[in-house]
Short mmCIF file of C-alpha atoms in Angstrom, two decimals:
data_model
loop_
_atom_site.label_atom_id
_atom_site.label_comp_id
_atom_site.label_asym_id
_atom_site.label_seq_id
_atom_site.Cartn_x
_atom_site.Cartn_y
_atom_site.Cartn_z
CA UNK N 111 14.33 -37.10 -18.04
CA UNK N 112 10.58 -38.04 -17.72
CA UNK N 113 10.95 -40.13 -15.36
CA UNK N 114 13.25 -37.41 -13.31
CA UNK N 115 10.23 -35.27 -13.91
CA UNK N 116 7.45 -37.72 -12.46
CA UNK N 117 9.24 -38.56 -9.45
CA UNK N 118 10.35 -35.08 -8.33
CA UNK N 119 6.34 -34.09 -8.82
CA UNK N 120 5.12 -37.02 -7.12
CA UNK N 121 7.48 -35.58 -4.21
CA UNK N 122 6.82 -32.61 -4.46
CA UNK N 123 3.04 -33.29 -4.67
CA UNK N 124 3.43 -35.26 -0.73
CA UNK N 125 5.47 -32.36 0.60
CA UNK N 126 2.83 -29.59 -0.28
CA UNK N 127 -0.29 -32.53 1.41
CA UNK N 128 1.56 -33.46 4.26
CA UNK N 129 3.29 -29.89 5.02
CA UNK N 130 0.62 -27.21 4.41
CA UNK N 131 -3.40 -27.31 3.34
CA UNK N 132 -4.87 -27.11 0.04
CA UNK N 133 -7.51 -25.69 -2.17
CA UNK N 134 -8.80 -28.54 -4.24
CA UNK N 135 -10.95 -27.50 -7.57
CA UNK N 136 -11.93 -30.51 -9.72
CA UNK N 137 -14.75 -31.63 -12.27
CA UNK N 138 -17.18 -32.43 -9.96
CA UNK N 139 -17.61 -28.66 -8.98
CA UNK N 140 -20.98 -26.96 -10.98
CA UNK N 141 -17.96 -25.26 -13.77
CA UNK N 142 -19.52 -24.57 -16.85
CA UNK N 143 -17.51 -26.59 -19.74
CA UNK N 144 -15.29 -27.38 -16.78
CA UNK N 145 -13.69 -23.81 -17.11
CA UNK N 146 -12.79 -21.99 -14.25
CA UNK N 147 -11.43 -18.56 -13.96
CA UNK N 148 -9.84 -17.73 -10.46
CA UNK N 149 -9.01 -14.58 -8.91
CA UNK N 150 -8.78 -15.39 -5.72
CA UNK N 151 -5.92 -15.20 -2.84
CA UNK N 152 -4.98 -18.25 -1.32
CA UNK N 153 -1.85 -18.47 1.62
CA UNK N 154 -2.35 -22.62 0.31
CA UNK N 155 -1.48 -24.29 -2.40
CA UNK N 156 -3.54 -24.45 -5.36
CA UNK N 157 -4.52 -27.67 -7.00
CA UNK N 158 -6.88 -27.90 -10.23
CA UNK N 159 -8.15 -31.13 -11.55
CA UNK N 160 -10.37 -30.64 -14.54
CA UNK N 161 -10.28 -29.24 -18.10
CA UNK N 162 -9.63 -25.39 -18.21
CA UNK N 163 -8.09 -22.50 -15.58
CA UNK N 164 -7.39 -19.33 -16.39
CA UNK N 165 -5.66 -18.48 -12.98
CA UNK N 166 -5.16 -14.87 -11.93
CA UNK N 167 -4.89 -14.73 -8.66
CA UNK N 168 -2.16 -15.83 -5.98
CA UNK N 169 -1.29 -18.86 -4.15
CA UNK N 170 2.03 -20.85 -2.52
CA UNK N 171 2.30 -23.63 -4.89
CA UNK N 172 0.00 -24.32 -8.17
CA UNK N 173 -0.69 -27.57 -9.22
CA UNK N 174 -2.71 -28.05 -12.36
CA UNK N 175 -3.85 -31.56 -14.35
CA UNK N 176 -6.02 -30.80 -17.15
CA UNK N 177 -6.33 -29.89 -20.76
CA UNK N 178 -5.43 -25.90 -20.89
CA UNK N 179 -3.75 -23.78 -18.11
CA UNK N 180 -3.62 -19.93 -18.48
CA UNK N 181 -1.54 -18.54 -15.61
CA UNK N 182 -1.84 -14.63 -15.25
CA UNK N 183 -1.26 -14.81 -11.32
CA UNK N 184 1.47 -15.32 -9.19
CA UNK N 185 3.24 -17.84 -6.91
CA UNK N 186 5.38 -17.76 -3.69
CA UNK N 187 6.54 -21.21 -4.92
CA UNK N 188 6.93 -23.17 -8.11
CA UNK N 189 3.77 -24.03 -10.53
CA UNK N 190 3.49 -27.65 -11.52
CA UNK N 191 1.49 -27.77 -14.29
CA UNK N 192 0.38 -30.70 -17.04
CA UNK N 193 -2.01 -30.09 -19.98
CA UNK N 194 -1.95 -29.97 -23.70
CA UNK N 195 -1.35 -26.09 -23.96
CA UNK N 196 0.22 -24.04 -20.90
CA UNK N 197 0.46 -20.25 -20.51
CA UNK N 198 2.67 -18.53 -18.23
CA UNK N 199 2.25 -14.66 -18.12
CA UNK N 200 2.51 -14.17 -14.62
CA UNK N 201 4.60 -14.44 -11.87
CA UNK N 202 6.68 -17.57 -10.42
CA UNK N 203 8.78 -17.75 -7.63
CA UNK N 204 10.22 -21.16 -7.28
CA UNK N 205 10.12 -22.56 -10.84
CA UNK N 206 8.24 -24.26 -13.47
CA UNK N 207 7.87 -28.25 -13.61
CA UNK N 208 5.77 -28.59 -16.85
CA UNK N 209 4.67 -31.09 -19.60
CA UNK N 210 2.24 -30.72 -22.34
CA UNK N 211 1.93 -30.14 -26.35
CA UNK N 212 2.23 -26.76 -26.37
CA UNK N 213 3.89 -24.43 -23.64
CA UNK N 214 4.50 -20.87 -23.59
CA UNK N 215 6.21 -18.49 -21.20
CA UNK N 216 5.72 -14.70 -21.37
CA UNK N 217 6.12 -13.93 -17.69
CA UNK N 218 9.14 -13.51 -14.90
CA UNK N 219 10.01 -17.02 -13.41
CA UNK N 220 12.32 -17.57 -11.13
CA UNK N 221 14.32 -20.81 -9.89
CA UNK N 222 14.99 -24.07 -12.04
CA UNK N 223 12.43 -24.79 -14.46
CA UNK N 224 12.01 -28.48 -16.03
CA UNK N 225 9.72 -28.66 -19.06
CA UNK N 226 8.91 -31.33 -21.42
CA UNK N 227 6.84 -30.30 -24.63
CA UNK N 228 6.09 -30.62 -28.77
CA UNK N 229 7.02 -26.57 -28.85
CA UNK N 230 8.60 -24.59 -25.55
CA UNK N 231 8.33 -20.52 -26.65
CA UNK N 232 10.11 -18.29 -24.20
CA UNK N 233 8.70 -15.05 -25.23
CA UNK N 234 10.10 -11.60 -26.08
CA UNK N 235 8.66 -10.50 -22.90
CA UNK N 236 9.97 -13.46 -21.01
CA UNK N 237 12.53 -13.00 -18.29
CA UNK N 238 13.71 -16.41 -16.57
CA UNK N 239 16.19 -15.98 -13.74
CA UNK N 240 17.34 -19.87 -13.28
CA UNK N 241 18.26 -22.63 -15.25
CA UNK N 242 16.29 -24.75 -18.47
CA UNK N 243 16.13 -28.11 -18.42
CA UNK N 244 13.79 -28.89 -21.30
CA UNK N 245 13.05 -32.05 -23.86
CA UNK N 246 10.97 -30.60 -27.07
CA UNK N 247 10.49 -30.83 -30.99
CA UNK N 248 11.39 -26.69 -31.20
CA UNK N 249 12.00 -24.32 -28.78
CA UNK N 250 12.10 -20.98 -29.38
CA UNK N 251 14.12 -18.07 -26.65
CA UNK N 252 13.36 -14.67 -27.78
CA UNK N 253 13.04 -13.52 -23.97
CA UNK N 254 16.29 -13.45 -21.04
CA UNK N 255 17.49 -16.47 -19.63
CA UNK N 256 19.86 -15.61 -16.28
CA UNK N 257 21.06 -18.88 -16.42
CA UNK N 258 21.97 -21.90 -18.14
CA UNK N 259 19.89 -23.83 -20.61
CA UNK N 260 20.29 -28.10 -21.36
CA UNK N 261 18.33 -28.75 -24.08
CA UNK N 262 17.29 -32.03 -26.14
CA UNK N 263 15.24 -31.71 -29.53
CA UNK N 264 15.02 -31.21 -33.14
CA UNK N 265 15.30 -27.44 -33.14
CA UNK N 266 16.62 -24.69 -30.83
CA UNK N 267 16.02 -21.12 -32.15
CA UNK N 268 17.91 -17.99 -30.30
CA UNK N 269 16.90 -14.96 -30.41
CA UNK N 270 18.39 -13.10 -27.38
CA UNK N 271 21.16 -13.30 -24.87
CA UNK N 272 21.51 -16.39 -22.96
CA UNK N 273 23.43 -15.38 -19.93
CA UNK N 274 24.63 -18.79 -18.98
CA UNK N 275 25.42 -21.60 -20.59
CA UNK N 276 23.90 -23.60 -23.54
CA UNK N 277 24.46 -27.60 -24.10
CA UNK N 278 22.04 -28.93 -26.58
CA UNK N 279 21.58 -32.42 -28.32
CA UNK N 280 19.61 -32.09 -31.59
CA UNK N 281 19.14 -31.25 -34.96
CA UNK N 282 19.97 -27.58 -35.45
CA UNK N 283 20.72 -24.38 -33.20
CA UNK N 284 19.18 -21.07 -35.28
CA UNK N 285 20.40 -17.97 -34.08
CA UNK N 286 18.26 -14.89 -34.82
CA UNK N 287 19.29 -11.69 -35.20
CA UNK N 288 19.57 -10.86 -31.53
CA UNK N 289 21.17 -14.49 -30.72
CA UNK N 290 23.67 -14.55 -28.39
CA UNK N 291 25.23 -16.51 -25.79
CA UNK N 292 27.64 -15.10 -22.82
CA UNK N 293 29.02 -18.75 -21.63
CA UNK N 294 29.99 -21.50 -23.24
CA UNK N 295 28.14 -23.28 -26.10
CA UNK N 296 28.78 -27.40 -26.14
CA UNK N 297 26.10 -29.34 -28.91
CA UNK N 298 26.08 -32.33 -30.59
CA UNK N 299 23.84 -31.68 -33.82
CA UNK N 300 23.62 -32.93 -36.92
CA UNK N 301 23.92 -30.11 -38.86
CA UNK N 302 25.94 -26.75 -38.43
CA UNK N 303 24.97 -23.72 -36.72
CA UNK N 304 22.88 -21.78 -38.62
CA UNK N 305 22.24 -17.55 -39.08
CA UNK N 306 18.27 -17.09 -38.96
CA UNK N 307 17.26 -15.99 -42.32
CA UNK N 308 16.39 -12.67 -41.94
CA UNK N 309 12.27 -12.80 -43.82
CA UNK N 310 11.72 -15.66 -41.05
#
C-alpha cells in the first residue's frame, strides 16, 4: 500500500508542476523556528518544504513535507501531506493522501482519502464524504464516513455510522456506543468483535 501511496504522489506531484504554477515555501526562507503561518489566497498550488505550517488560507492543491502540518484552510483539490503529526480542520475538496505518526481529521473532506499512520482519529466533528483507505496501529471514527472504509491495523474503534462499507484486517474492531455500520462488515481479526466498555 506504501508503495501505491508513493507512486500516485510522485504523479500527482508532476501533474500539479507541469499543469499549473506553484507557490514554493521552504527552509531557506527568513521563518523563525522554520514555522510558518499562512493566510493567504493562492489560485496555485501550495507546496511547503520545511518544519512547521499552520495553513489557513486557500489554495488548489497543498503539498506539505515537514515535521507538523496544521490545516485550518481550504482546498479546491486534494492535500498531500507528510509529517510526524497532521491536522485537518478545514476544508478538502479532492481528498487526503497522508503519512505520518500521528494524524487527525476534524474537518469536511471530500473524495478518496489514502492515509498511512501510528494513530488515524476521525473526529466527532469529522464529516468525510468518500472512501478510507488507511494502514495504522489504531484508528479511531467518531465522525461520518459517506463511504466505505478498508482498513489494516491492530485496532479499529467505531463510534458512529459508517455509511458504506467496512473490510478490515487486524486485531480487534471496538464498537462504541454510537457504532454502527449501514453496509456490509467483512474482517479477518484475531479476536471477536467487541462492545466498547462504557468508562472508556
Amino acid at each position: 500500500m506504501w508503495l501505491k501511496t508513493a507512486l500516485m504522489t510522485v504523479i500527482m506531484f508532476c501533474c500539479s508542476i507541469a499543469s499549473q504554477g506553484m507557490i514554493i515555501h521552504n527552509y531557506c526562507e527568513d521563518i523563525e523556528d522554520g514555522k510558518l503561518i499562512e493566510e493567504g489566497n493562492y489560485d496555485e498550488d501550495y507546496l511547503f518544504l520545511g518544519n512547521e505550517l499552520n495553513f489557513k488560507g486557500n489554495s488548489e492543491d497543498l503539498l506539505f513535507f515537514g515535521k507538523k502540518l496544521e490545516f485550518g484552510g481550504s482546498t479546491k483539490l486534494g492535500i498531500i501531506s507528510f509529517g510526524k503529526t497532521i491536522n485537518v480542520s478545514g476544508t478538502a475538496g479532492n481528498g487526503v493522501i497522508a503519512g505520518g505518526k500521528k494524524i487527525q481529521i476534524t474537518g469536511i473532506i471530500t473524495g478518496n482519502n489514502f492515509i498511512g499512520a501510528k494513530s488515524i482519529t476521525i473526529d466527532g466533528n469529522s464529516k468525510v464524504n468518500g472512501n478510507l483507505f488507511t494502514a495504522c496501529d489504531i484508528m479511531a471514527v467518531s465522525g461520518v464516513v459517506n463511504g466505505d472504509i478498508y482498513a489494516a491495523g491492530r485496532e479499529l474503534l467505531i463510534n458512529n455510522e459508517i455509511k458504506g462499507d467496512v473490510k478490515f484486517y487486524g486485531k480487534k474492531i471496538v464498537f462504541g456506543e454510537n457504532g454502527k455500520i449501514s453496509g456490509n462488515l467483512t474482517y479477518a481479526a484475531r479476536n471477536r468483535v467487541t462492545k466498547k466498555d462504557s468508562e472508556k
